Amino acid sequence: MDDPIVHGALGNSIAQVYTIEFQKHGLPHAHILIVLRAADKFSTSQHIDRFVRAEITSSIENLRLHEIITKCLMHGPCCIDNPGSPCMEAGQCKKMFPKEFRTETTMNVSVYPLYRRCPNDTTFVLGREMDNRFVVPYNTYLLLKYNTHIYVEVCISLRAVKYIYKYIYKGFDYSNMVSSAGQVQYNEIANYIDARYVSAPEAMWRLLGSHMHDRSHALMRLPVHLPNQKRVTFKDGHEEEALQDARSRQTMLESWFQLNQSDPDAQTLLNSDIPYNYVHYHNNWKRRKRGGKKIVARVYVLNVKDAERFYLRMLLLHVLGAASYKFLRMLTTSFLALQSKQLFTVTC
């Protein structure tokens, strides 16, 4: 983690997140997402070629790198050479290998860049001939330093970023276990249960207290709700207890109204800026003594069809120091009256 984050092996990093997973045979691997600062983002094909490659290096040029690539970074064999490969589905490779030969890297706004894969002489991997079309993208520095499989991909589109975030947080691997007792009527829910597979290395990893995931920034989601319409979660038979708890508990939005009634500094901030300067503790906003730089505040997105909450959200994103719902309504009424007066004046 120090190489890409501290030493900038891929550029200057401003945020990162990773998770550790264990394969069925017990070996751990990590999914890491690095967010680069704006000046270091991959915006051109030449920039990508400096950090990410997808070609087999000549054994004459760099024998050690050539050996690592052919040992750790070749996909397959699959397709015609190995129809039984795990990546095969309906007669095609799920990872879209082999790729096409390309003389230069092309920016692909739909998902990932199309990396340069020049036609080259074939090399033998597991007894089969393979070329640049089967190379998994990699970073030369990381590959030479660690001599292992390190797959590096550049995300240049929103679709790719959404996939990466979902893939990192997809959760653990599961296996289906069939349970049956005599001749019973088929019932998918009764016959199949989700079961965790925990290998000995994963168990030891957890017993030693090693981190399974980490992130550089914390995301704080700010609720938007109308008066007396905050979310209440309850269990069957305990509805009244949940209602009583909701009445005595303030949401982040209600706490923000209360904060603006007594704190002049808070009145100069928008609702979405409060988490950077205050921390929500015991149903109240308290001024931060440290931190705040590693917070990402987001207001819940609402559909325009939910008109009342949609426009409440709009007001919260533009109004400073709102002390209550009534304050926002009065402000809106005053604004509409002013607009109407201006329109009347112009019309006359």
Coordinates of C-alpha atoms in Angstrom, one line a residue:
M1 CA 0.0 0.0 0.0
D2 CA 2.9 2.3 0.6
D3 CA 4.1 2.1 -3.0
P4 CA 1.0 3.6 -4.7
I5 CA -0.1 5.7 -1.7
V6 CA 3.0 7.1 -0.1
H7 CA 5.6 6.8 -2.8
G8 CA 3.3 7.6 -5.7
A9 CA 4.1 4.5 -7.9
L10 CA 1.0 5.4 -10.0
G11 CA 0.8 9.1 -9.2
N12 CA -0.1 11.2 -6.2
S13 CA -3.0 9.5 -4.3
I14 CA -5.7 11.5 -2.5
A15 CA -7.9 8.6 -1.4
Q16 CA -7.9 4.8 -1.3
V17 CA -9.9 1.8 -0.2
Y18 CA -9.1 -1.9 0.0
T19 CA -10.5 -5.2 1.1
I20 CA -8.9 -8.6 1.8
E21 CA -10.4 -11.8 0.4
F22 CA -9.5 -15.4 0.7
Q23 CA -9.7 -17.9 -2.2
K24 CA -11.0 -21.4 -1.8
H25 CA -7.6 -22.9 -1.4
G26 CA -6.8 -20.4 1.3
L27 CA -4.5 -17.8 -0.2
P28 CA -5.4 -14.1 0.5
H29 CA -5.6 -11.4 -2.2
A30 CA -6.5 -7.7 -2.0
H31 CA -8.8 -5.5 -4.1
I32 CA -7.4 -1.9 -4.0
L33 CA -8.9 1.3 -5.4
I34 CA -6.6 4.3 -5.7
V35 CA -8.0 7.8 -6.3
L36 CA -5.5 10.1 -7.9
R37 CA -5.4 13.9 -7.6
A38 CA -6.7 15.8 -10.7
A39 CA -3.3 16.6 -12.1
D40 CA -2.3 12.9 -12.0
K41 CA -5.4 11.4 -13.5
F42 CA -4.9 9.3 -16.7
S43 CA -6.2 11.7 -19.4
T44 CA -4.1 10.7 -22.4
S45 CA -3.0 7.4 -24.0
Q46 CA 0.7 8.4 -23.5
H47 CA 0.1 8.9 -19.8
I48 CA -1.4 5.4 -19.5
D49 CA 1.5 3.9 -21.4
R50 CA 3.9 5.3 -18.8
F51 CA 2.3 3.4 -16.0
V52 CA 0.3 0.5 -17.4
R53 CA 1.3 -2.1 -20.0
A54 CA -0.3 -5.2 -21.5
E55 CA 2.6 -6.7 -23.5
I56 CA 5.2 -9.4 -23.1
T57 CA 8.6 -7.8 -22.6
S58 CA 11.3 -9.2 -24.8
S59 CA 13.6 -11.7 -22.9
I60 CA 16.6 -9.9 -24.4
E61 CA 15.4 -6.5 -23.1
N62 CA 14.5 -7.7 -19.6
L63 CA 14.7 -11.4 -18.9
R64 CA 13.4 -11.2 -15.3
L65 CA 10.4 -9.1 -16.3
H66 CA 9.7 -11.5 -19.2
E67 CA 9.7 -14.5 -16.8
I68 CA 7.4 -12.8 -14.3
I69 CA 4.9 -11.8 -17.0
T70 CA 4.7 -15.2 -18.6
K71 CA 4.4 -16.8 -15.2
C72 CA 2.0 -14.5 -13.4
L73 CA 0.2 -12.2 -15.9
M74 CA -1.0 -14.5 -18.7
H75 CA -4.7 -15.2 -18.8
G76 CA -5.7 -18.7 -19.7
P77 CA -5.2 -20.7 -21.7
C78 CA -8.9 -20.8 -22.5
C79 CA -11.3 -20.7 -25.5
I80 CA -10.4 -23.3 -28.2
D81 CA -7.1 -24.3 -26.4
N82 CA -9.0 -25.0 -23.1
P83 CA -12.8 -25.1 -23.4
G84 CA -13.0 -26.3 -19.8
S85 CA -11.4 -23.2 -18.3
P86 CA -13.3 -21.7 -15.3
C87 CA -13.6 -18.4 -17.3
M88 CA -15.6 -20.0 -20.1
E89 CA -19.3 -19.4 -20.3
A90 CA -21.5 -20.3 -23.2
G91 CA -18.4 -21.1 -25.3
Q92 CA -16.8 -17.6 -24.7
C93 CA -14.4 -16.2 -22.2
K94 CA -16.1 -14.1 -19.5
K95 CA -13.0 -11.8 -19.4
M96 CA -13.1 -11.2 -23.1
F97 CA -9.8 -12.9 -23.9
P98 CA -8.1 -13.0 -26.2
K99 CA -8.0 -9.3 -26.8
E100 CA -7.4 -7.6 -30.2
F101 CA -3.9 -6.6 -31.3
R102 CA -3.5 -2.8 -31.2
T103 CA -0.5 -0.6 -32.2
E104 CA -1.4 2.1 -29.7
T105 CA -3.5 2.6 -26.5
T106 CA -7.0 4.0 -27.1
M107 CA -9.1 5.9 -24.5
N108 CA -12.4 4.0 -24.2
V109 CA -15.0 6.3 -22.5
S110 CA -17.5 3.4 -22.1
V111 CA -15.4 1.3 -19.7
Y112 CA -11.6 0.7 -19.6
P113 CA -8.9 1.8 -22.0
L114 CA -8.0 -0.4 -24.9
Y115 CA -4.3 -1.1 -24.2
R116 CA -1.5 -1.3 -26.8
R117 CA -0.9 -5.0 -27.8
C118 CA 1.4 -5.1 -30.7
P119 CA 1.6 -8.3 -32.8
N120 CA 4.5 -10.3 -31.5
D121 CA 6.1 -13.7 -31.5
T122 CA 4.3 -16.3 -29.5
T123 CA 5.6 -17.7 -26.2
F124 CA 4.8 -21.0 -24.6
V125 CA 2.8 -20.9 -21.4
L126 CA 1.6 -24.2 -19.8
G127 CA 2.6 -25.9 -23.1
R128 CA 0.4 -23.7 -25.3
E129 CA 1.4 -20.8 -27.5
M130 CA 0.2 -17.4 -26.3
D131 CA 0.9 -13.8 -27.3
N132 CA 0.1 -10.2 -26.2
R133 CA -3.6 -10.8 -26.6
F134 CA -3.6 -12.8 -23.4
V135 CA -1.6 -10.4 -21.2
V136 CA -3.3 -9.0 -18.1
P137 CA -2.5 -5.2 -17.7
Y138 CA 0.3 -4.5 -15.2
N139 CA 2.6 -1.9 -13.8
T140 CA 6.3 -2.7 -14.5
Y141 CA 7.7 -1.2 -11.2
L142 CA 5.2 -3.2 -9.0
L143 CA 5.7 -6.4 -11.0
L144 CA 9.5 -6.3 -10.7
K145 CA 9.4 -5.4 -7.0
Y146 CA 7.0 -8.0 -5.8
N147 CA 7.3 -10.8 -8.4
T148 CA 3.6 -11.8 -8.2
H149 CA 0.2 -11.3 -9.9
I150 CA -0.7 -7.6 -9.6
Y151 CA -3.4 -6.7 -12.0
V152 CA -3.6 -2.9 -12.6
E153 CA -6.5 -1.3 -14.4
V154 CA -7.2 2.3 -15.3
C155 CA -10.7 3.6 -14.6
I156 CA -11.6 6.5 -16.9
S157 CA -15.4 6.3 -16.9
L158 CA -18.2 6.3 -14.4
R159 CA -19.3 2.8 -15.4
A160 CA -15.9 1.4 -14.5
V161 CA -15.8 3.3 -11.2
K162 CA -19.2 1.9 -10.2
Y163 CA -18.1 -1.6 -11.1
I164 CA -14.9 -1.3 -9.1
Y165 CA -16.6 0.0 -6.0
K166 CA -19.3 -2.7 -6.2
Y167 CA -16.6 -5.4 -6.8
I168 CA -14.6 -4.3 -3.7
Y169 CA -17.7 -4.5 -1.5
K170 CA -19.3 -7.6 -3.1
G171 CA -18.7 -9.5 0.1
F172 CA -17.4 -13.0 0.8
D173 CA -17.6 -16.1 -1.4
Y174 CA -20.5 -18.4 -0.7
S175 CA -21.2 -22.0 -1.6
N176 CA -24.5 -23.8 -2.0
M177 CA -25.1 -26.8 0.3
V178 CA -27.9 -29.2 -0.5
S179 CA -29.9 -30.6 2.5
S180 CA -32.6 -33.2 2.0
A181 CA -34.4 -35.7 4.3
G182 CA -36.2 -38.5 2.4
Q183 CA -38.7 -37.7 -0.4
V184 CA -39.9 -34.2 0.1
Q185 CA -41.5 -31.6 -2.2
Y186 CA -38.9 -29.4 -3.9
N187 CA -38.5 -26.1 -2.1
E188 CA -35.6 -23.9 -3.0
I189 CA -35.6 -22.0 0.2
A190 CA -35.8 -25.1 2.3
N191 CA -33.3 -27.2 0.3
Y192 CA -30.6 -24.6 -0.2
I193 CA -28.9 -22.5 2.4
D194 CA -26.1 -19.9 2.1
A195 CA -22.9 -21.1 3.8
R196 CA -19.6 -19.4 4.4
Y197 CA -16.4 -21.3 3.6
V198 CA -13.7 -20.3 6.0
S199 CA -10.2 -21.7 5.4
A200 CA -7.6 -22.1 8.0
P201 CA -5.4 -19.1 6.8
E202 CA -8.5 -16.9 6.9
A203 CA -9.4 -18.1 10.4
M204 CA -5.8 -17.3 11.6
W205 CA -5.9 -13.9 9.8
R206 CA -9.0 -13.0 11.8
L207 CA -7.8 -14.5 15.1
L208 CA -4.6 -12.3 14.9
G209 CA -6.8 -9.2 14.4
S210 CA -5.4 -8.4 10.9
H211 CA -7.4 -5.8 8.9
M212 CA -9.9 -7.2 6.4
H213 CA -10.6 -3.8 4.9
D214 CA -9.6 -0.1 5.3
R215 CA -10.4 3.2 3.7
S216 CA -8.8 6.7 3.8
H217 CA -12.1 8.6 3.9
A218 CA -15.4 8.2 5.7
L219 CA -18.6 8.8 3.9
M220 CA -21.4 10.5 5.8
R221 CA -24.9 10.5 4.3
L222 CA -27.2 13.4 5.4
P223 CA -30.9 12.6 5.6
V224 CA -33.7 14.7 4.0
H225 CA -37.1 14.3 5.5
L226 CA -40.3 16.3 6.2
P227 CA -41.6 17.1 9.7
N228 CA -42.8 14.0 11.5
Q229 CA -41.7 11.8 8.6
K230 CA -38.3 10.6 9.7
R231 CA -37.4 6.9 9.2
V232 CA -38.4 4.5 12.0
T233 CA -37.1 0.9 12.1
F234 CA -39.0 -1.6 14.2
K235 CA -39.5 -5.3 14.9
D236 CA -42.8 -7.0 15.0
G237 CA -44.4 -6.6 18.3
H238 CA -42.2 -3.7 19.3
E239 CA -43.7 -0.9 17.2
E240 CA -44.6 1.4 20.2
E241 CA -41.0 1.1 21.6
A242 CA -39.6 2.1 18.2
L243 CA -42.0 5.1 18.0
Q244 CA -41.0 6.3 21.5
D245 CA -37.3 6.0 20.6
A246 CA -37.9 8.0 17.4
R247 CA -39.7 10.8 19.3
S248 CA -36.8 11.1 21.7
R249 CA -34.1 10.9 19.1
Q250 CA -33.1 13.7 16.8
T251 CA -32.0 13.1 13.2
M252 CA -28.9 14.8 11.7
L253 CA -31.3 17.3 10.0
E254 CA -33.2 18.2 13.2
S255 CA -29.9 18.5 15.1
W256 CA -28.7 20.9 12.4
F257 CA -31.7 23.1 12.9
Q258 CA -31.0 23.1 16.6
L259 CA -27.3 23.9 16.1
N260 CA -28.1 26.9 13.9
Q261 CA -30.3 28.4 16.7
S262 CA -27.3 28.7 19.1
D263 CA -24.1 28.6 17.1
P264 CA -23.2 31.7 14.9
D265 CA -20.4 29.8 13.2
A266 CA -22.7 27.1 12.0
Q267 CA -25.1 29.7 10.5
T268 CA -22.4 30.4 7.9
L269 CA -22.3 26.8 6.7
L270 CA -24.5 24.8 4.4
N271 CA -26.1 21.6 5.6
S272 CA -23.7 19.6 3.4
D273 CA -20.6 21.4 4.9
I274 CA -21.5 20.8 8.6
P275 CA -19.7 17.3 8.8
Y276 CA -16.4 18.9 7.9
N277 CA -16.5 21.1 11.0
Y278 CA -18.8 19.3 13.4
V279 CA -19.3 15.7 14.5
H280 CA -22.7 14.1 15.1
Y281 CA -22.5 12.7 18.7
H282 CA -25.4 11.5 20.8
N283 CA -28.0 13.1 18.5
N284 CA -26.2 16.5 18.5
W285 CA -23.6 18.2 16.4
K286 CA -20.4 19.0 18.4
R287 CA -17.6 21.1 17.1
R288 CA -14.6 19.0 15.8
K289 CA -11.4 19.3 17.7
R290 CA -9.5 17.5 14.9
G291 CA -10.1 15.7 11.7
G292 CA -12.7 16.6 9.1
K293 CA -10.3 16.4 6.1
K294 CA -11.1 12.7 5.6
I295 CA -14.9 13.2 5.5
V296 CA -17.0 13.0 2.4
A297 CA -20.5 14.4 3.0
R298 CA -23.4 13.5 0.7
V299 CA -27.0 14.5 0.8
Y300 CA -29.4 11.7 -0.2
V301 CA -30.5 11.9 -3.8
L302 CA -34.2 12.2 -4.3
N303 CA -36.5 11.8 -7.3
V304 CA -38.3 14.9 -8.6
K305 CA -41.5 13.0 -8.3
D306 CA -41.1 13.2 -4.6
A307 CA -41.6 17.0 -4.9
E308 CA -41.8 18.1 -1.3
R309 CA -38.5 16.3 -0.3
F310 CA -36.9 17.1 -3.6
Y311 CA -37.3 20.9 -3.2
L312 CA -36.4 20.6 0.5
R313 CA -33.1 19.1 -0.6
M314 CA -32.6 21.9 -3.0
L315 CA -33.1 24.5 -0.2
L316 CA -30.7 22.6 2.1
L317 CA -28.0 22.8 -0.6
H318 CA -28.3 26.6 -1.0
V319 CA -29.6 28.1 2.3
L320 CA -27.2 29.0 5.1
G321 CA -28.1 28.6 8.8
A322 CA -31.7 27.3 8.5
A323 CA -33.1 27.1 12.1
S324 CA -36.3 25.2 11.3
Y325 CA -38.6 24.0 8.6
K326 CA -40.6 27.2 9.2
F327 CA -37.5 29.2 8.5
L328 CA -37.2 27.5 5.1
R329 CA -40.9 27.9 4.3
M330 CA -40.7 31.6 5.1
L331 CA -37.6 32.0 3.0
T332 CA -39.3 30.3 0.1
T333 CA -42.4 32.4 0.5
S334 CA -40.4 35.6 0.6
F335 CA -38.4 34.6 -2.4
L336 CA -41.5 33.8 -4.5
A337 CA -43.1 37.1 -3.4
L338 CA -40.0 38.9 -4.5
Q339 CA -39.9 37.1 -7.8
S340 CA -43.6 37.9 -8.4
K341 CA -43.0 41.6 -7.6
Q342 CA -40.1 41.8 -10.0
L343 CA -42.1 40.1 -12.7
F344 CA -45.0 42.5 -12.1
T345 CA -42.7 45.5 -12.3
V346 CA -41.1 44.3 -15.5
T347 CA -44.5 43.6 -17.0
C348 CA -45.8 47.1 -16.2

